[in-house]
Amino acid sequence: MASTHDHPGEQAAQDAIRLIAIRDTPLSVDEVLRAVGDDAAGGTAFFVGTVRNHDGGADVDALGYSCHPSAEDEMRRIAEKVAAEYPVRALAAVHRVGDLRVGDLAVVVGVSCPHRGEAFEACRKLIDDLKHEVPIWKHQTFSDGTEEWVGA
């Protein structure tokens, strides 16, 4: 009998990156779930980032995201790096730009792999690298009238 690692389903898919997008419209967890579906995946991990009502001890009244024109290309570069590091069967990442409200989805990423541990690790690497490297900036306005820019 062959080793389980010899089965094609244990390997990374050749076209693992299924969805990379920056949008000014509401995001859909269901769209990302459909994009990362793969019959060979035993584990699928997601991260959903939402707009919260506070940051750094201050109440947030408004929030807007903007990005550099290269941001989507940078997302793809990071996705390719993650897909090369892990046995990714499917990967998707979408980020919102524009004005958002508390509770709105700001980012949704998903990764499916043959096993859950790999899926968790790859998903964590994907969202952490996106947050640190993609030129997307967050402008927050606080209830006390102050504001700040945060971003890669």
Tab-separated table of N, CA and C in Angstrom:
chain	number	residue	atom	x	y	z
A	1	MET	N	0.844	-1.178	0.000
A	1	MET	CA	0.000	0.000	0.000
A	1	MET	C	0.895	1.250	0.000
A	2	ALA	N	0.518	2.257	-0.753
A	2	ALA	CA	1.305	3.491	-0.871
A	2	ALA	C	1.147	4.356	0.378
A	3	SER	N	2.151	5.161	0.631
A	3	SER	CA	2.092	6.126	1.729
A	3	SER	C	0.954	7.108	1.477
A	4	THR	N	0.325	7.574	2.547
A	4	THR	CA	-0.774	8.536	2.374
A	4	THR	C	-0.293	9.813	1.723
A	5	HIS	N	0.993	10.151	1.886
A	5	HIS	CA	1.528	11.372	1.289
A	5	HIS	C	1.744	11.224	-0.209
A	6	ASP	N	1.647	9.975	-0.728
A	6	ASP	CA	1.780	9.746	-2.164
A	6	ASP	C	0.478	10.034	-2.898
A	7	HIS	N	-0.614	10.115	-2.183
A	7	HIS	CA	-1.906	10.372	-2.828
A	7	HIS	C	-1.952	11.820	-3.323
A	8	PRO	N	-2.454	12.064	-4.525
A	8	PRO	CA	-2.511	13.438	-5.057
A	8	PRO	C	-3.274	14.416	-4.164
A	9	GLY	N	-4.231	13.928	-3.420
A	9	GLY	CA	-5.009	14.794	-2.537
A	9	GLY	C	-4.219	15.328	-1.360
A	10	GLU	N	-3.077	14.707	-1.062
A	10	GLU	CA	-2.223	15.166	0.032
A	10	GLU	C	-1.289	16.288	-0.407
A	11	GLN	N	-1.250	16.550	-1.686
A	11	GLN	CA	-0.358	17.557	-2.247
A	11	GLN	C	-1.103	18.878	-2.463
A	12	ALA	N	-0.333	19.938	-2.624
A	12	ALA	CA	-0.927	21.233	-2.965
A	12	ALA	C	-1.535	21.146	-4.359
A	13	ALA	N	-2.624	21.847	-4.559
A	13	ALA	CA	-3.245	21.908	-5.885
A	13	ALA	C	-2.422	22.835	-6.773
A	14	GLN	N	-2.396	22.558	-8.067
A	14	GLN	CA	-1.637	23.394	-8.995
A	14	GLN	C	-2.219	24.802	-9.100
A	15	ASP	N	-3.516	24.918	-9.102
A	15	ASP	CA	-4.186	26.220	-9.199
A	15	ASP	C	-4.946	26.495	-7.908
A	16	ALA	N	-4.210	26.610	-6.806
A	16	ALA	CA	-4.830	26.722	-5.491
A	16	ALA	C	-5.468	28.084	-5.238
A	17	ILE	N	-5.006	29.117	-5.882
A	17	ILE	CA	-5.541	30.458	-5.612
A	17	ILE	C	-6.807	30.644	-6.436
A	18	ARG	N	-7.922	30.677	-5.723
A	18	ARG	CA	-9.232	30.696	-6.382
A	18	ARG	C	-9.876	32.074	-6.420
A	19	LEU	N	-9.527	32.929	-5.444
A	19	LEU	CA	-10.177	34.244	-5.375
A	19	LEU	C	-9.268	35.208	-4.629
A	20	ILE	N	-8.916	36.301	-5.304
A	20	ILE	CA	-8.170	37.402	-4.694
A	20	ILE	C	-8.864	38.673	-5.167
A	21	ALA	N	-9.323	39.514	-4.231
A	21	ALA	CA	-10.044	40.712	-4.663
A	21	ALA	C	-10.028	41.788	-3.594
A	22	ILE	N	-10.078	43.014	-4.070
A	22	ILE	CA	-10.339	44.178	-3.227
A	22	ILE	C	-11.604	44.793	-3.773
A	23	ARG	N	-12.563	45.020	-2.881
A	23	ARG	CA	-13.895	45.455	-3.316
A	23	ARG	C	-14.402	46.632	-2.505
A	24	ASP	N	-15.246	47.434	-3.154
A	24	ASP	CA	-15.909	48.532	-2.450
A	24	ASP	C	-17.368	48.187	-2.156
A	25	THR	N	-17.693	46.908	-2.245
A	25	THR	CA	-19.034	46.408	-1.945
A	25	THR	C	-18.941	45.402	-0.793
A	26	PRO	N	-20.056	45.121	-0.120
A	26	PRO	CA	-20.024	44.186	1.008
A	26	PRO	C	-19.433	42.832	0.629
A	27	LEU	N	-18.705	42.242	1.592
A	27	LEU	CA	-18.056	40.949	1.388
A	27	LEU	C	-18.983	39.817	1.794
A	28	SER	N	-18.700	38.628	1.265
A	28	SER	CA	-19.524	37.456	1.530
A	28	SER	C	-18.677	36.289	2.011
A	29	VAL	N	-18.959	35.814	3.214
A	29	VAL	CA	-18.301	34.614	3.733
A	29	VAL	C	-18.672	33.420	2.858
A	30	ASP	N	-19.926	33.359	2.403
A	30	ASP	CA	-20.368	32.243	1.558
A	30	ASP	C	-19.577	32.172	0.257
A	31	GLU	N	-19.258	33.324	-0.333
A	31	GLU	CA	-18.470	33.331	-1.561
A	31	GLU	C	-17.091	32.729	-1.317
A	32	VAL	N	-16.453	33.087	-0.213
A	32	VAL	CA	-15.133	32.551	0.113
A	32	VAL	C	-15.239	31.063	0.426
A	33	LEU	N	-16.274	30.653	1.137
A	33	LEU	CA	-16.490	29.233	1.430
A	33	LEU	C	-16.605	28.430	0.134
A	34	ARG	N	-17.390	28.918	-0.820
A	34	ARG	CA	-17.512	28.233	-2.102
A	34	ARG	C	-16.165	28.188	-2.836
A	35	ALA	N	-15.402	29.261	-2.769
A	35	ALA	CA	-14.135	29.345	-3.492
A	35	ALA	C	-13.101	28.348	-2.964
A	36	VAL	N	-13.110	28.067	-1.667
A	36	VAL	CA	-12.091	27.181	-1.098
A	36	VAL	C	-12.565	25.737	-0.955
A	37	GLY	N	-13.756	25.446	-1.423
A	37	GLY	CA	-14.235	24.070	-1.372
A	37	GLY	C	-13.389	23.166	-2.252
A	38	ASP	N	-12.998	22.024	-1.725
A	38	ASP	CA	-12.175	21.080	-2.476
A	38	ASP	C	-12.403	19.695	-1.878
A	39	ASP	N	-12.724	18.727	-2.722
A	39	ASP	CA	-13.017	17.371	-2.238
A	39	ASP	C	-11.839	16.696	-1.553
A	40	ALA	N	-10.611	17.156	-1.837
A	40	ALA	CA	-9.431	16.554	-1.216
A	40	ALA	C	-9.061	17.222	0.113
A	41	ALA	N	-9.761	18.277	0.467
A	41	ALA	CA	-9.442	19.012	1.694
A	41	ALA	C	-10.159	18.400	2.889
A	42	GLY	N	-9.389	18.094	3.917
A	42	GLY	CA	-9.957	17.611	5.162
A	42	GLY	C	-10.104	18.713	6.194
A	43	GLY	N	-9.501	19.873	5.895
A	43	GLY	CA	-9.580	21.007	6.812
A	43	GLY	C	-9.709	22.309	6.046
A	44	THR	N	-10.618	23.130	6.504
A	44	THR	CA	-10.801	24.459	5.932
A	44	THR	C	-10.833	25.451	7.080
A	45	ALA	N	-9.992	26.471	6.994
A	45	ALA	CA	-9.909	27.481	8.047
A	45	ALA	C	-10.227	28.851	7.450
A	46	PHE	N	-10.894	29.679	8.261
A	46	PHE	CA	-11.293	31.025	7.845
A	46	PHE	C	-10.873	32.053	8.875
A	47	PHE	N	-10.677	33.261	8.390
A	47	PHE	CA	-10.597	34.408	9.266
A	47	PHE	C	-11.528	35.455	8.686
A	48	VAL	N	-12.377	35.992	9.546
A	48	VAL	CA	-13.301	37.050	9.153
A	48	VAL	C	-13.011	38.240	10.045
A	49	GLY	N	-12.551	39.329	9.443
A	49	GLY	CA	-12.266	40.549	10.191
A	49	GLY	C	-13.435	41.505	10.083
A	50	THR	N	-13.933	41.964	11.221
A	50	THR	CA	-15.074	42.875	11.246
A	50	THR	C	-14.683	44.205	11.878
A	51	VAL	N	-15.432	45.214	11.547
A	51	VAL	CA	-15.210	46.542	12.125
A	51	VAL	C	-15.759	46.533	13.543
A	52	ARG	N	-14.915	46.876	14.500
A	52	ARG	CA	-15.351	46.923	15.901
A	52	ARG	C	-15.636	48.367	16.314
A	53	ASN	N	-16.288	48.531	17.438
A	53	ASN	CA	-16.732	49.859	17.883
A	53	ASN	C	-15.713	50.601	18.747
A	54	HIS	N	-14.504	50.053	18.848
A	54	HIS	CA	-13.470	50.698	19.658
A	54	HIS	C	-12.085	50.311	19.147
A	55	ASP	N	-11.096	51.103	19.519
A	55	ASP	CA	-9.712	50.773	19.217
A	55	ASP	C	-8.825	51.596	20.144
A	56	GLY	N	-7.871	50.944	20.761
A	56	GLY	CA	-6.941	51.640	21.632
A	56	GLY	C	-7.601	52.379	22.778
A	57	GLY	N	-8.711	51.863	23.284
A	57	GLY	CA	-9.395	52.487	24.406
A	57	GLY	C	-10.340	53.610	24.029
A	58	ALA	N	-10.512	53.874	22.732
A	58	ALA	CA	-11.403	54.950	22.289
A	58	ALA	C	-12.550	54.377	21.461
A	59	ASP	N	-13.708	55.042	21.531
A	59	ASP	CA	-14.867	54.632	20.737
A	59	ASP	C	-14.683	55.066	19.284
A	60	VAL	N	-14.922	54.136	18.373
A	60	VAL	CA	-14.809	54.409	16.940
A	60	VAL	C	-16.185	54.792	16.400
A	61	ASP	N	-16.264	55.956	15.741
A	61	ASP	CA	-17.508	56.402	15.112
A	61	ASP	C	-17.561	56.056	13.629
A	62	ALA	N	-16.435	56.158	12.951
A	62	ALA	CA	-16.393	55.923	11.510
A	62	ALA	C	-15.056	55.301	11.139
A	63	LEU	N	-15.090	54.550	10.043
A	63	LEU	CA	-13.893	53.881	9.583
A	63	LEU	C	-13.940	53.774	8.067
A	64	GLY	N	-12.818	54.021	7.442
A	64	GLY	CA	-12.726	53.863	6.000
A	64	GLY	C	-11.416	53.216	5.627
A	65	TYR	N	-11.442	52.375	4.606
A	65	TYR	CA	-10.233	51.739	4.089
A	65	TYR	C	-9.931	52.293	2.705
A	66	SER	N	-8.659	52.510	2.442
A	66	SER	CA	-8.202	52.860	1.103
A	66	SER	C	-6.961	52.019	0.820
A	67	CYS	N	-6.593	51.942	-0.459
A	67	CYS	CA	-5.449	51.104	-0.797
A	67	CYS	C	-4.668	51.692	-1.962
A	68	HIS	N	-3.459	51.251	-2.068
A	68	HIS	CA	-2.596	51.591	-3.187
A	68	HIS	C	-3.054	50.760	-4.400
A	69	PRO	N	-2.877	51.262	-5.622
A	69	PRO	CA	-3.276	50.479	-6.810
A	69	PRO	C	-2.617	49.102	-6.902
A	70	SER	N	-1.484	48.912	-6.241
A	70	SER	CA	-0.788	47.617	-6.275
A	70	SER	C	-1.299	46.621	-5.240
A	71	ALA	N	-2.260	47.001	-4.430
A	71	ALA	CA	-2.671	46.169	-3.296
A	71	ALA	C	-3.144	44.773	-3.712
A	72	GLU	N	-3.939	44.683	-4.748
A	72	GLU	CA	-4.434	43.366	-5.166
A	72	GLU	C	-3.284	42.485	-5.669
A	73	ASP	N	-2.338	43.068	-6.384
A	73	ASP	CA	-1.160	42.311	-6.821
A	73	ASP	C	-0.354	41.821	-5.622
A	74	GLU	N	-0.240	42.652	-4.598
A	74	GLU	CA	0.471	42.247	-3.383
A	74	GLU	C	-0.268	41.118	-2.666
A	75	MET	N	-1.600	41.186	-2.646
A	75	MET	CA	-2.378	40.090	-2.054
A	75	MET	C	-2.091	38.787	-2.793
A	76	ARG	N	-2.054	38.846	-4.111
A	76	ARG	CA	-1.780	37.647	-4.913
A	76	ARG	C	-0.368	37.114	-4.624
A	77	ARG	N	0.604	37.999	-4.520
A	77	ARG	CA	1.977	37.581	-4.227
A	77	ARG	C	2.039	36.825	-2.895
A	78	ILE	N	1.370	37.363	-1.887
A	78	ILE	CA	1.349	36.717	-0.576
A	78	ILE	C	0.610	35.379	-0.653
A	79	ALA	N	-0.500	35.336	-1.367
A	79	ALA	CA	-1.247	34.088	-1.535
A	79	ALA	C	-0.384	33.025	-2.207
A	80	GLU	N	0.370	33.424	-3.222
A	80	GLU	CA	1.261	32.479	-3.909
A	80	GLU	C	2.336	31.955	-2.962
A	81	LYS	N	2.854	32.832	-2.108
A	81	LYS	CA	3.872	32.424	-1.133
A	81	LYS	C	3.293	31.409	-0.136
A	82	VAL	N	2.093	31.670	0.366
A	82	VAL	CA	1.448	30.744	1.303
A	82	VAL	C	1.156	29.410	0.618
A	83	ALA	N	0.661	29.472	-0.613
A	83	ALA	CA	0.355	28.241	-1.352
A	83	ALA	C	1.619	27.415	-1.626
A	84	ALA	N	2.758	28.080	-1.731
A	84	ALA	CA	4.018	27.366	-1.950
A	84	ALA	C	4.572	26.762	-0.656
A	85	GLU	N	4.225	27.354	0.486
A	85	GLU	CA	4.734	26.899	1.783
A	85	GLU	C	3.930	25.757	2.399
A	86	TYR	N	2.649	25.680	2.062
A	86	TYR	CA	1.744	24.714	2.674
A	86	TYR	C	1.067	23.899	1.572
A	87	PRO	N	0.533	22.718	1.913
A	87	PRO	CA	-0.171	21.910	0.911
A	87	PRO	C	-1.598	22.436	0.680
A	88	VAL	N	-1.681	23.630	0.162
A	88	VAL	CA	-2.967	24.314	-0.013
A	88	VAL	C	-3.727	23.709	-1.190
A	89	ARG	N	-4.945	23.301	-0.932
A	89	ARG	CA	-5.830	22.822	-1.993
A	89	ARG	C	-6.574	23.996	-2.631
A	90	ALA	N	-6.958	24.983	-1.814
A	90	ALA	CA	-7.650	26.163	-2.325
A	90	ALA	C	-7.471	27.304	-1.336
A	91	LEU	N	-7.403	28.531	-1.877
A	91	LEU	CA	-7.164	29.715	-1.063
A	91	LEU	C	-7.965	30.870	-1.643
A	92	ALA	N	-8.499	31.707	-0.762
A	92	ALA	CA	-9.245	32.892	-1.196
A	92	ALA	C	-9.025	34.015	-0.184
A	93	ALA	N	-8.985	35.253	-0.698
A	93	ALA	CA	-8.842	36.423	0.176
A	93	ALA	C	-9.527	37.610	-0.484
A	94	VAL	N	-10.400	38.273	0.271
A	94	VAL	CA	-11.058	39.486	-0.210
A	94	VAL	C	-10.981	40.543	0.886
A	95	HIS	N	-10.750	41.793	0.478
A	95	HIS	CA	-10.664	42.903	1.426
A	95	HIS	C	-11.559	44.020	0.938
A	96	ARG	N	-12.172	44.699	1.843
A	96	ARG	CA	-13.090	45.790	1.532
A	96	ARG	C	-12.360	47.114	1.597
A	97	VAL	N	-12.742	48.042	0.740
A	97	VAL	CA	-12.294	49.429	0.805
A	97	VAL	C	-13.536	50.311	0.817
A	98	GLY	N	-13.335	51.563	1.192
A	98	GLY	CA	-14.450	52.506	1.281
A	98	GLY	C	-14.878	52.684	2.720
A	99	ASP	N	-16.031	53.315	2.889
A	99	ASP	CA	-16.562	53.588	4.225
A	99	ASP	C	-17.325	52.382	4.748
A	100	LEU	N	-16.982	51.977	5.981
A	100	LEU	CA	-17.621	50.828	6.613
A	100	LEU	C	-18.224	51.237	7.943
A	101	ARG	N	-19.180	50.452	8.402
A	101	ARG	CA	-19.833	50.663	9.697
A	101	ARG	C	-19.416	49.574	10.670
A	102	VAL	N	-19.638	49.816	11.936
A	102	VAL	CA	-19.383	48.804	12.961
A	102	VAL	C	-20.172	47.547	12.589
A	103	GLY	N	-19.498	46.409	12.628
A	103	GLY	CA	-20.115	45.132	12.291
A	103	GLY	C	-19.895	44.702	10.853
A	104	ASP	N	-19.513	45.627	9.958
A	104	ASP	CA	-19.261	45.262	8.560
A	104	ASP	C	-18.033	44.365	8.456
A	105	LEU	N	-18.035	43.506	7.440
A	105	LEU	CA	-16.874	42.667	7.172
A	105	LEU	C	-15.820	43.496	6.451
A	106	ALA	N	-14.605	43.485	6.973
A	106	ALA	CA	-13.498	44.223	6.369
A	106	ALA	C	-12.601	43.301	5.543
A	107	VAL	N	-12.443	42.061	5.973
A	107	VAL	CA	-11.599	41.103	5.268
A	107	VAL	C	-12.115	39.693	5.543
A	108	VAL	N	-12.046	38.846	4.509
A	108	VAL	CA	-12.396	37.432	4.665
A	108	VAL	C	-11.335	36.627	3.920
A	109	VAL	N	-10.694	35.702	4.629
A	109	VAL	CA	-9.736	34.802	3.998
A	109	VAL	C	-10.093	33.375	4.368
A	110	GLY	N	-9.809	32.467	3.447
A	110	GLY	CA	-10.056	31.056	3.696
A	110	GLY	C	-9.007	30.212	3.008
A	111	VAL	N	-8.659	29.108	3.648
A	111	VAL	CA	-7.672	28.179	3.112
A	111	VAL	C	-8.146	26.760	3.391
A	112	SER	N	-8.071	25.915	2.369
A	112	SER	CA	-8.344	24.496	2.597
A	112	SER	C	-7.085	23.695	2.282
A	113	CYS	N	-6.850	22.697	3.121
A	113	CYS	CA	-5.676	21.833	3.026
A	113	CYS	C	-6.111	20.394	3.316
A	114	PRO	N	-5.240	19.423	3.073
A	114	PRO	CA	-5.609	18.040	3.377
A	114	PRO	C	-5.961	17.805	4.852
A	115	HIS	N	-5.328	18.556	5.765
A	115	HIS	CA	-5.547	18.344	7.195
A	115	HIS	C	-5.781	19.668	7.920
A	116	ARG	N	-6.457	19.635	9.056
A	116	ARG	CA	-6.846	20.852	9.773
A	116	ARG	C	-5.658	21.685	10.254
A	117	GLY	N	-4.624	21.036	10.772
A	117	GLY	CA	-3.472	21.776	11.274
A	117	GLY	C	-2.832	22.627	10.196
A	118	GLU	N	-2.673	22.059	9.021
A	118	GLU	CA	-2.107	22.796	7.897
A	118	GLU	C	-3.013	23.957	7.492
A	119	ALA	N	-4.310	23.708	7.522
A	119	ALA	CA	-5.267	24.757	7.150
A	119	ALA	C	-5.199	25.925	8.137
A	120	PHE	N	-5.154	25.625	9.437
A	120	PHE	CA	-5.039	26.688	10.442
A	120	PHE	C	-3.747	27.486	10.254
A	121	GLU	N	-2.635	26.778	10.086
A	121	GLU	CA	-1.346	27.453	9.931
A	121	GLU	C	-1.305	28.322	8.680
A	122	ALA	N	-1.776	27.789	7.567
A	122	ALA	CA	-1.759	28.535	6.307
A	122	ALA	C	-2.677	29.750	6.376
A	123	CYS	N	-3.832	29.598	7.006
A	123	CYS	CA	-4.766	30.714	7.141
A	123	CYS	C	-4.160	31.815	8.017
A	124	ARG	N	-3.549	31.428	9.097
A	124	ARG	CA	-2.904	32.401	9.995
A	124	ARG	C	-1.788	33.151	9.274
A	125	LYS	N	-0.978	32.424	8.523
A	125	LYS	CA	0.110	33.041	7.756
A	125	LYS	C	-0.462	34.002	6.714
A	126	LEU	N	-1.520	33.606	6.051
A	126	LEU	CA	-2.139	34.434	5.019
A	126	LEU	C	-2.645	35.748	5.595
A	127	ILE	N	-3.430	35.710	6.661
A	127	ILE	CA	-4.007	36.948	7.196
A	127	ILE	C	-2.917	37.807	7.842
A	128	ASP	N	-1.974	37.202	8.535
A	128	ASP	CA	-0.913	37.994	9.163
A	128	ASP	C	-0.058	38.704	8.118
A	129	ASP	N	0.307	38.002	7.049
A	129	ASP	CA	1.127	38.623	6.007
A	129	ASP	C	0.341	39.677	5.228
A	130	LEU	N	-0.935	39.413	4.972
A	130	LEU	CA	-1.761	40.429	4.301
A	130	LEU	C	-1.810	41.704	5.133
A	131	LYS	N	-2.035	41.548	6.423
A	131	LYS	CA	-2.159	42.699	7.311
A	131	LYS	C	-0.861	43.514	7.373
A	132	HIS	N	0.277	42.824	7.337
A	132	HIS	CA	1.568	43.507	7.481
A	132	HIS	C	2.152	44.024	6.172
A	133	GLU	N	1.792	43.422	5.039
A	133	GLU	CA	2.495	43.737	3.802
A	133	GLU	C	1.669	44.407	2.712
A	134	VAL	N	0.367	44.249	2.727
A	134	VAL	CA	-0.453	44.812	1.649
A	134	VAL	C	-0.729	46.291	1.952
A	135	PRO	N	-0.513	47.168	0.961
A	135	PRO	CA	-0.718	48.600	1.203
A	135	PRO	C	-2.209	48.992	1.241
A	136	ILE	N	-2.829	48.645	2.365
A	136	ILE	CA	-4.214	49.018	2.661
A	136	ILE	C	-4.174	49.811	3.958
A	137	TRP	N	-4.820	50.975	3.942
A	137	TRP	CA	-4.787	51.868	5.098
A	137	TRP	C	-6.179	52.063	5.657
A	138	LYS	N	-6.236	52.109	6.984
A	138	LYS	CA	-7.497	52.296	7.705
A	138	LYS	C	-7.489	53.693	8.318
A	139	HIS	N	-8.550	54.438	8.057
A	139	HIS	CA	-8.720	55.773	8.648
A	139	HIS	C	-9.859	55.678	9.654
A	140	GLN	N	-9.526	55.910	10.918
A	140	GLN	CA	-10.523	55.823	11.983
A	140	GLN	C	-10.835	57.215	12.520
A	141	THR	N	-12.110	57.456	12.745
A	141	THR	CA	-12.558	58.678	13.405
A	141	THR	C	-13.180	58.266	14.728
A	142	PHE	N	-12.704	58.896	15.807
A	142	PHE	CA	-13.158	58.539	17.142
A	142	PHE	C	-14.231	59.498	17.635
A	143	SER	N	-14.986	59.062	18.634
A	143	SER	CA	-16.105	59.857	19.149
A	143	SER	C	-15.648	61.157	19.813
A	144	ASP	N	-14.373	61.218	20.203
A	144	ASP	CA	-13.878	62.457	20.811
A	144	ASP	C	-13.390	63.465	19.762
A	145	GLY	N	-13.578	63.115	18.467
A	145	GLY	CA	-13.195	64.026	17.390
A	145	GLY	C	-11.803	63.793	16.828
A	146	THR	N	-11.004	62.953	17.482
A	146	THR	CA	-9.677	62.656	16.962
A	146	THR	C	-9.780	61.606	15.867
A	147	GLU	N	-8.688	61.465	15.132
A	147	GLU	CA	-8.657	60.448	14.071
A	147	GLU	C	-7.238	59.937	13.929
A	148	GLU	N	-7.134	58.769	13.256
A	148	GLU	CA	-5.816	58.201	12.999
A	148	GLU	C	-5.851	57.333	11.756
A	149	TRP	N	-4.671	57.196	11.142
A	149	TRP	CA	-4.460	56.299	10.013
A	149	TRP	C	-3.641	55.108	10.515
A	150	VAL	N	-4.036	53.918	10.096
A	150	VAL	CA	-3.344	52.683	10.467
A	150	VAL	C	-3.176	51.877	9.192
A	151	GLY	N	-2.017	51.221	9.023
A	151	GLY	CA	-1.903	50.364	7.855
A	151	GLY	C	-0.516	49.892	7.566
A	152	ALA	N	-0.446	49.081	6.532
A	152	ALA	CA	0.818	48.465	6.124
A	152	ALA	C	1.757	49.502	5.530
